[in-house]
Coordinates of C-alpha atoms and ligand atoms in Angstrom, one line a residue:
X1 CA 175.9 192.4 71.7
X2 CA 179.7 191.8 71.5
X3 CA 181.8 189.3 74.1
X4 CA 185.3 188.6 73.8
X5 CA 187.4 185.2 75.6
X6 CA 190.2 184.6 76.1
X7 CA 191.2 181.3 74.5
X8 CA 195.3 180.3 74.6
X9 CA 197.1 181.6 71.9
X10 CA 196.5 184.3 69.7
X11 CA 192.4 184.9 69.4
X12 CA 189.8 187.7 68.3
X13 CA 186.2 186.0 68.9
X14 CA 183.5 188.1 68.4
X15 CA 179.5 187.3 69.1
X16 CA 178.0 188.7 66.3
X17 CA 174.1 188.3 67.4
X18 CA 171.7 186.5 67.1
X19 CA 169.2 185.8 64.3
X20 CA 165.5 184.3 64.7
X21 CA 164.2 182.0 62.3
X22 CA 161.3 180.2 62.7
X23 CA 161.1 179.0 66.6
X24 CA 164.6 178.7 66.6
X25 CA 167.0 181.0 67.1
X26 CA 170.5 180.5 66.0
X27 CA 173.9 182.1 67.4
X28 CA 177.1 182.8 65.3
X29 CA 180.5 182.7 67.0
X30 CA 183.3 183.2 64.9
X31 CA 186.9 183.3 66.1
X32 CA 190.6 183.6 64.1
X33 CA 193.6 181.5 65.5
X34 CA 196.7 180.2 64.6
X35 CA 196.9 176.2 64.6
X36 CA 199.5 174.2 63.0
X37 CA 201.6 176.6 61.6
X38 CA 198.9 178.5 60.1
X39 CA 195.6 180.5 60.3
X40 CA 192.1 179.0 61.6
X41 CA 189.2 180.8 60.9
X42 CA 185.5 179.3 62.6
X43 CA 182.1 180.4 62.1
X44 CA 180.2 178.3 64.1
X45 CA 176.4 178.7 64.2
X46 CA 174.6 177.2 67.5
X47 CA 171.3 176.6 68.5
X48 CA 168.7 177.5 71.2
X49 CA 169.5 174.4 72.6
X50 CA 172.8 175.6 73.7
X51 CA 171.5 178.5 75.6
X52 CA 171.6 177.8 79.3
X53 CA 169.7 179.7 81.8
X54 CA 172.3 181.9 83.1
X55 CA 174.6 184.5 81.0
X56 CA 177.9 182.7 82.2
X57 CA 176.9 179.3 81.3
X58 CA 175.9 180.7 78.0
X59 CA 178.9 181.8 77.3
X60 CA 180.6 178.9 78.5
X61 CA 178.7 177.0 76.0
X62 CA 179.3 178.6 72.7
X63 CA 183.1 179.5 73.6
X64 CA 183.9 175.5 74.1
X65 CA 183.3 175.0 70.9
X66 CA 186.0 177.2 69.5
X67 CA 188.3 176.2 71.9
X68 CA 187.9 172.4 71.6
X69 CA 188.6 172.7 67.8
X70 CA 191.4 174.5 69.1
X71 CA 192.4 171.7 71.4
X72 CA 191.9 168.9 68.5
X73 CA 194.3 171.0 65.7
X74 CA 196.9 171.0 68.6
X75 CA 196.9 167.7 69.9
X76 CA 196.8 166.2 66.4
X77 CA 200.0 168.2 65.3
X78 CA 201.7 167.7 69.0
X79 CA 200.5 163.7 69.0
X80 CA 200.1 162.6 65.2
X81 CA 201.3 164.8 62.1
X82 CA 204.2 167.2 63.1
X83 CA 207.7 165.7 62.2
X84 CA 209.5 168.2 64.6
X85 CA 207.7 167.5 67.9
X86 CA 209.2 164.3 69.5
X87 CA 205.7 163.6 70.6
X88 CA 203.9 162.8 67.3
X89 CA 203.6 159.6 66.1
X90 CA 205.1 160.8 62.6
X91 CA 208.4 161.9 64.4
X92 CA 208.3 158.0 66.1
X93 CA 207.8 156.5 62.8
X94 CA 210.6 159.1 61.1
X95 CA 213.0 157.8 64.1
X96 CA 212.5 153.9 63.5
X97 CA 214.2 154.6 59.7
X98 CA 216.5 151.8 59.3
X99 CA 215.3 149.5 62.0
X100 CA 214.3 146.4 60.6
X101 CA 212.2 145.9 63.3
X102 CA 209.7 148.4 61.9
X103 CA 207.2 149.8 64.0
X104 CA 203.6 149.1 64.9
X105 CA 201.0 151.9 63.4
X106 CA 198.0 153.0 65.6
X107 CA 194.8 152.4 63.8
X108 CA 194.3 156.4 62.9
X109 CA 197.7 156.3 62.0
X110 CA 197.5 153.0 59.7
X111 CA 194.1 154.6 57.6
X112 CA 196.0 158.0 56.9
X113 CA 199.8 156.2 55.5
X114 CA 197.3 153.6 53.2
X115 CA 195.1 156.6 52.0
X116 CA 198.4 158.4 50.9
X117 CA 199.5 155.2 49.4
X118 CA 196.8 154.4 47.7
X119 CA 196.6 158.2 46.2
X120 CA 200.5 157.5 45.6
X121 CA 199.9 155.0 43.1
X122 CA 196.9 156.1 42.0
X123 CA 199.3 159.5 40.9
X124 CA 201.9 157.6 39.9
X125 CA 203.8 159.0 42.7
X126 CA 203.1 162.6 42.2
X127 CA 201.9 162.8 46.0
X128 CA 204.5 160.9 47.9
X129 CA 204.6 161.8 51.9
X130 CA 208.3 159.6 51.8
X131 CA 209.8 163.2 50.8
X132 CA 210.6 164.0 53.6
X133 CA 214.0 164.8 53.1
X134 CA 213.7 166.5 50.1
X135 CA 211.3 168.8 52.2
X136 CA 213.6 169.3 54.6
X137 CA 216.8 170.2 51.4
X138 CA 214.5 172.7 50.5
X139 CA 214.0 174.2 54.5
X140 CA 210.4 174.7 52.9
X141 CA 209.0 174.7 56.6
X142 CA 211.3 178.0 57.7
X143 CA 209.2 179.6 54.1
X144 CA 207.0 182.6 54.5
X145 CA 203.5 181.4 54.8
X146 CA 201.2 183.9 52.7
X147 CA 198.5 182.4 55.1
X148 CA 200.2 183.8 58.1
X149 CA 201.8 187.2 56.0
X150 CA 204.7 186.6 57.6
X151 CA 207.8 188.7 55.8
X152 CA 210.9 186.9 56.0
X153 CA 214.2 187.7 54.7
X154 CA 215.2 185.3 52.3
X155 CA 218.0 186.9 50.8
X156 CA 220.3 184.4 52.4
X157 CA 218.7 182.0 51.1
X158 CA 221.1 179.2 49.5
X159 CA 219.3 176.9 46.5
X160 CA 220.3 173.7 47.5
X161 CA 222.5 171.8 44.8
X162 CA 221.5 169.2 42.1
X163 CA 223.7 166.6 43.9
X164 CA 222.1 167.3 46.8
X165 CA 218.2 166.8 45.4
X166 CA 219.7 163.7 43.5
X167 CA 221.0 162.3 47.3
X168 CA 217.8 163.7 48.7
X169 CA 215.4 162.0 46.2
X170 CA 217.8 159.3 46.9
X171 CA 215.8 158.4 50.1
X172 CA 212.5 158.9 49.1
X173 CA 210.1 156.9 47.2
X174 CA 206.8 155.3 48.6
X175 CA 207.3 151.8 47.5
X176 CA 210.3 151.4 49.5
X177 CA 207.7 151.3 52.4
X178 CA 207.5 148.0 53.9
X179 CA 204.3 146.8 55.1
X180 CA 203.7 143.5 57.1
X181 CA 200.1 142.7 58.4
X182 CA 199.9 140.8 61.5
X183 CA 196.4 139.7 61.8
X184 CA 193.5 141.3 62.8
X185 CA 192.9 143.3 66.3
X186 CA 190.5 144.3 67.7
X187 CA 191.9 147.5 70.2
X188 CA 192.4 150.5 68.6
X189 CA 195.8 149.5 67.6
X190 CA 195.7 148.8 64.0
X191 CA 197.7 145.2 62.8
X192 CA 200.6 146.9 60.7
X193 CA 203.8 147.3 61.2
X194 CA 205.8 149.5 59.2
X195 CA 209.1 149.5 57.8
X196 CA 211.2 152.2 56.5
X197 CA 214.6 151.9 54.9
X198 CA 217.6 153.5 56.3
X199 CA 217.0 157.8 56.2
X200 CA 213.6 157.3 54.5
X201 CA 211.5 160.2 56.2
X202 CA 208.1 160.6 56.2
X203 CA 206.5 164.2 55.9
X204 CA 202.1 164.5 56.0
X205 CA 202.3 168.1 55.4
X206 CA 200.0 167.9 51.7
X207 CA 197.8 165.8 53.9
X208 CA 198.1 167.6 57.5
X209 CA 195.6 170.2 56.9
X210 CA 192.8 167.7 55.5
X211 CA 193.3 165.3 58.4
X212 CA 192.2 168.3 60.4
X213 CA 189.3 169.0 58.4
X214 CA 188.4 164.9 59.6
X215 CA 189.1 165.3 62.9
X216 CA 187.3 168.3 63.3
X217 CA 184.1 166.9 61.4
X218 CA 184.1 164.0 63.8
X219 CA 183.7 166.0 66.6
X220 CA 181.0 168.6 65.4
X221 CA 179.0 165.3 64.4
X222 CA 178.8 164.6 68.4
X223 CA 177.8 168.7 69.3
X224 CA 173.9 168.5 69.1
X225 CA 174.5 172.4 69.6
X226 CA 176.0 173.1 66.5
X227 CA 173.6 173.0 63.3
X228 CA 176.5 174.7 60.8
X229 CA 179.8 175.9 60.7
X230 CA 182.5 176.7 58.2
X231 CA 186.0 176.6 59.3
X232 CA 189.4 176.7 57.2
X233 CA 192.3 175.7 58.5
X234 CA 194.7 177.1 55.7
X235 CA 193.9 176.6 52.4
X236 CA 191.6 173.5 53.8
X237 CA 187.9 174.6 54.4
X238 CA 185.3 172.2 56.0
X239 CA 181.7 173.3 55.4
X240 CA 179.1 171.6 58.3
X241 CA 174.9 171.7 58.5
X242 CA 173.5 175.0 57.7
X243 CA 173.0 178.5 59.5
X244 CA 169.8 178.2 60.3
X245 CA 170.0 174.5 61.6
X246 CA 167.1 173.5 59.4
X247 CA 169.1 172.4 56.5
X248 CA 167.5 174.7 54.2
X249 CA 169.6 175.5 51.0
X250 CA 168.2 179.2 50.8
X251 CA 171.6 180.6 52.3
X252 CA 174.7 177.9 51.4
X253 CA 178.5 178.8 52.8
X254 CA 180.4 180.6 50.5
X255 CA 184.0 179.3 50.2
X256 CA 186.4 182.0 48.1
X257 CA 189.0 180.8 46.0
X258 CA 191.9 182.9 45.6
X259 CA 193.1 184.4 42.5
X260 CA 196.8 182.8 42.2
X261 CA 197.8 185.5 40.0
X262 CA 196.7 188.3 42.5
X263 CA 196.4 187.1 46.2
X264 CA 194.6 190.0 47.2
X265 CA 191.4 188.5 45.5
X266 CA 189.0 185.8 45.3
X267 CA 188.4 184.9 41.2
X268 CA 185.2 183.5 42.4
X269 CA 183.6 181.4 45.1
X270 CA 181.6 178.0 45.5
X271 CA 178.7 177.8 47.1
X272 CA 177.9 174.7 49.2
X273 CA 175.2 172.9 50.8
X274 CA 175.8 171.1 54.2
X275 CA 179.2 169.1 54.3
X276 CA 181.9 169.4 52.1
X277 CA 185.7 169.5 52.1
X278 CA 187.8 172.1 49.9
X279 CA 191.2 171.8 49.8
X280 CA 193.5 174.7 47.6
X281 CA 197.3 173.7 46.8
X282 CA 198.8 177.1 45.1
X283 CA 202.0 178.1 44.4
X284 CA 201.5 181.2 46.7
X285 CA 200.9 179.9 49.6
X286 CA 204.8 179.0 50.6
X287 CA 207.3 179.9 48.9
X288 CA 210.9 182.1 48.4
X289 CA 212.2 183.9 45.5
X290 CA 215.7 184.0 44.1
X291 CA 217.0 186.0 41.4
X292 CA 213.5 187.0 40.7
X293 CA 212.5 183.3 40.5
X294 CA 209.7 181.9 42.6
X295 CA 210.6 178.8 44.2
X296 CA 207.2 177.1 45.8
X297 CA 206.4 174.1 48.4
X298 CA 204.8 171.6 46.2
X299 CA 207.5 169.7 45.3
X300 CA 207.5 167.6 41.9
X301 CA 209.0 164.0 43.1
X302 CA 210.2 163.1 39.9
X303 CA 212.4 166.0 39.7
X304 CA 213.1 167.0 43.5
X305 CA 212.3 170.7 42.1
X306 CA 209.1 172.4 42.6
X307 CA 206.1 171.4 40.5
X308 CA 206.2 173.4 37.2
X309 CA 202.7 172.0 35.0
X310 CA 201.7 175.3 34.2
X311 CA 199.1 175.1 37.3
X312 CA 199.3 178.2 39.6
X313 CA 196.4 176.7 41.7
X314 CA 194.6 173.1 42.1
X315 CA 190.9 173.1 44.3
X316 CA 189.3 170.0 44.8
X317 CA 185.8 169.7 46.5
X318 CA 185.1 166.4 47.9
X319 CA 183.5 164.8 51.3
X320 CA 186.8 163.8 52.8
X321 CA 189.5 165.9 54.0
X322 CA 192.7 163.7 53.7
X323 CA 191.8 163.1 50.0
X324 CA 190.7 166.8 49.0
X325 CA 194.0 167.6 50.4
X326 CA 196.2 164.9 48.9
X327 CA 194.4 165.4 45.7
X328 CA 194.9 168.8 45.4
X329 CA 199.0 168.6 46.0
X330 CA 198.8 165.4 43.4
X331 CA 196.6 167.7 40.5
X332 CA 199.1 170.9 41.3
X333 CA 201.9 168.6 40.0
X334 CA 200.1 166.3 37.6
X335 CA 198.8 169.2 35.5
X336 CA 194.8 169.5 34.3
X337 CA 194.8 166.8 31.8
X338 CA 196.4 164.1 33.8
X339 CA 195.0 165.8 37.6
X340 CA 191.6 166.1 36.0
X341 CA 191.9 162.2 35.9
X342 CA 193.0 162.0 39.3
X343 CA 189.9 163.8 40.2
X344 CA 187.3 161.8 38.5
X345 CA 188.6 158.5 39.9
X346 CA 188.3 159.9 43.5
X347 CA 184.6 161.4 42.6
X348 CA 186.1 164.7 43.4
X349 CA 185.4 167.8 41.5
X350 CA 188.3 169.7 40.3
X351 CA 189.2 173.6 39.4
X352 CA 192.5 174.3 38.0
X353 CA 194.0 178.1 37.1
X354 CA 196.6 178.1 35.1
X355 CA 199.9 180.7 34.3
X356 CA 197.4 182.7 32.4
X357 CA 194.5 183.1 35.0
X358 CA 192.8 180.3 32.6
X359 CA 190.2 178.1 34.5
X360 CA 189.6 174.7 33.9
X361 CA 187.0 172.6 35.9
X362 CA 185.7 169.6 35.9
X363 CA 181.2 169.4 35.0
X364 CA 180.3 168.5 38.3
X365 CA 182.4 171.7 39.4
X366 CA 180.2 174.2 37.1
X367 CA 177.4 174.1 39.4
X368 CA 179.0 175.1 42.6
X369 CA 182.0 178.0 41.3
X370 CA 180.6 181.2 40.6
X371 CA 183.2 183.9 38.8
X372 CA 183.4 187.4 40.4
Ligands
ADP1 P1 199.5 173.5 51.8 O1 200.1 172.8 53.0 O2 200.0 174.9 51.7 O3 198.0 173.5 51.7 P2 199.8 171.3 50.1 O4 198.7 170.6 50.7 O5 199.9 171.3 48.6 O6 200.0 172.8 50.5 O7 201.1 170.6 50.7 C1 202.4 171.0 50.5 C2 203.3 170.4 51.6 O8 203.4 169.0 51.4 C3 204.7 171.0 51.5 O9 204.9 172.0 52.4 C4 205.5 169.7 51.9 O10 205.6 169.6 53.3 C5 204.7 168.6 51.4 N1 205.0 168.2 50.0 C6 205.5 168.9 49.0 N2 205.5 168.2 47.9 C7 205.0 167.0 48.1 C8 204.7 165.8 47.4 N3 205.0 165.7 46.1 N4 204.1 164.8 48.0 C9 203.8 164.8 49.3 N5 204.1 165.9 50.1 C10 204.6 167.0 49.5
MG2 MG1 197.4 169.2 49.9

């Protein structure tokens, strides 16, 4: 049996069958998007419980699900993360720069700026979403994704100047933050108010993609219909229940992880139980290239230039999307030895590749990754 919807944007969603075990019998739906500026594959694996009597309520049932993840990626780009859209509360706090005012944080918005604080510090300052403008120097967004395979002519492309990063790194730095708590409340407004300094620009994109992983965990957790899925958004990959909806561990997701020194493959693959969050920060994943030389997105704050550790690719594996995500930019620029660290404070398991193809990971890793 094979259905097609029609979801907005551009979608191929295939049913592809049905599988008995036990009593139950489990449906896979699986669909490929693009969401916040990049691809979104979801297997999504549904009980009986979600087949209604008739055919068209069937389908009606199985293809919300995709779409409603949909619906979350967007409105969290369009309302929270993206710096571009005037609607998002990161382009509101980007806009109160230099007011000494400040401006008051939504709860959501309050926990994601203190987790990327607190993994600031904790990285001494290797992840720092205050880069903003160094982000934009480096027109990093207008970069061929390798996600999305887009080719784009960057022979045009100007290096911008050492003066330039100097002025750029200038007007970053997350302690010049300015936080002021004003008491408890009890709404869903959280009690901070935040400050920035004069051009100071915030920019979530190392954290963007983990958020979503969050967000879109929250909302599986409230489908009784869903009893697994796997769904990457990226280089982000949120693993959910099981496939058969009965938790057993006989047949875990398999998550790939790329080989940095030849895209076209997977060096190997970890296999996971029930929920997990892996986040990937590579050097190939954005990037342009100038007199032969790769220029890439993750950039190293203490220089302004791109990270250059001698990692060509960071995975970390933890339960929590922000911090797999914000750990795995802080370990691509903090190198093994000072990212493996990193790692072990959060409780998060780490793989690094290096220049070489050389893998390093941390003990708790060995069980899951599995070499090709
Ligand atoms: P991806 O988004 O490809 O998964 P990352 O999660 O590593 O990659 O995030 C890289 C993005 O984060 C860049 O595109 C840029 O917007 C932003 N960024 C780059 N360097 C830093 C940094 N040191 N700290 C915080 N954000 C950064
Ligand atoms: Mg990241």
């Amino acid at each position: 049996m094979k259905r097609y919807f029609r979801m907005a944007g551009l979608c191929i969603l295939m049913i592809l069958g049905c599988s008995a075990c036990g009593q139950a019998q489990i449906e896979n739906i699986q669909s490929i998007d693009t969401a916040m500026g990049t691809v979104v594959r979801q297997s999504v694996y549904l009980t009986d419980t979600a087949f209604a009597e008739s055919e068209e309520a069937q389908s009606q049932a199985t293809s919300s699900v995709l779409s409603d993840i949909t619906q979350i990626l967007q409105n969290l780009e369009e309302q929270v993360l993206s710096w571009r859209m005037e609607t998002s509360q990161v382009a509101a706090i980007n806009a109160s720069a230099g007011n000494p005012q400040g401006i008051a944080l939504s709860g959501e918005m309050a926990d994601i700026l203190l987790a990327c604080n607190q993994v600031a510090e904790d990285s001494n300052g290797a992840l720092d979403i205050t880069i903003g403008e160094v982000v934009r120097l480096w027109d990093i967004d207008a970069w061929a994704s390798y996600e999305n395979s887009t080719v784009q002519d960057t022979s045009t492309y100007v290096l911008p100047q050492e003066s330039e990063i100097a002025e750029a790194l200038a007007k970053s730095g997350y302690e010049k933050l300015v936080w002021n708590k004003q008491g408890e409340q009890e709404t869903g407004d959280s009690a901070y108010v935040l400050t920035l300094p004069d051009e100071v620009q915030i920019d979530l994109g190392a954290v963007g993609k983990g958020i979503a992983l969050d967000s879109i965990h929250a909302y599986l957790q409230e489908c009784p219909q869903v009893c697994g899925a796997v769904i990457s958004v990226g280089g982000s990959v949120l693993t959910y229940g099981s496939k058969n909806g009965d938790g057993a561990e006989s047949n875990p997701w398999k998550v790939g992880i790329v080989n940095p020194l030849n895209t076209e493959e997977n060096i190997g693959y970890l296999t996971l139980e029930g929920q997990w969050c892996v986040s990937t920060s590579g050097d190939y994943e954005r990037y342009v290239e100038v007199d032969g030389k790769r220029y890439h997105h993750i950039i190293d704050p203490s220089t302004g230039m791109p990270a250059d550790s001698g990692v060509r690719s960071v995975t970390i594996l933890t339960k929590d999307g922000l911090e797999s995500d914000a750990l795995s930019t802080a370990c691509f620029i903090l190198g093994v030895e000072e990212g493996m660290e990193l790692a072990e404070k959060y409780g998060a398991q780490a793989l690094f590749i290096d220049a070489n193809g050389e893998i390093t990971m941390s003990e708790g890793m060995e069980q899951y990754f599995h070499l090709y």
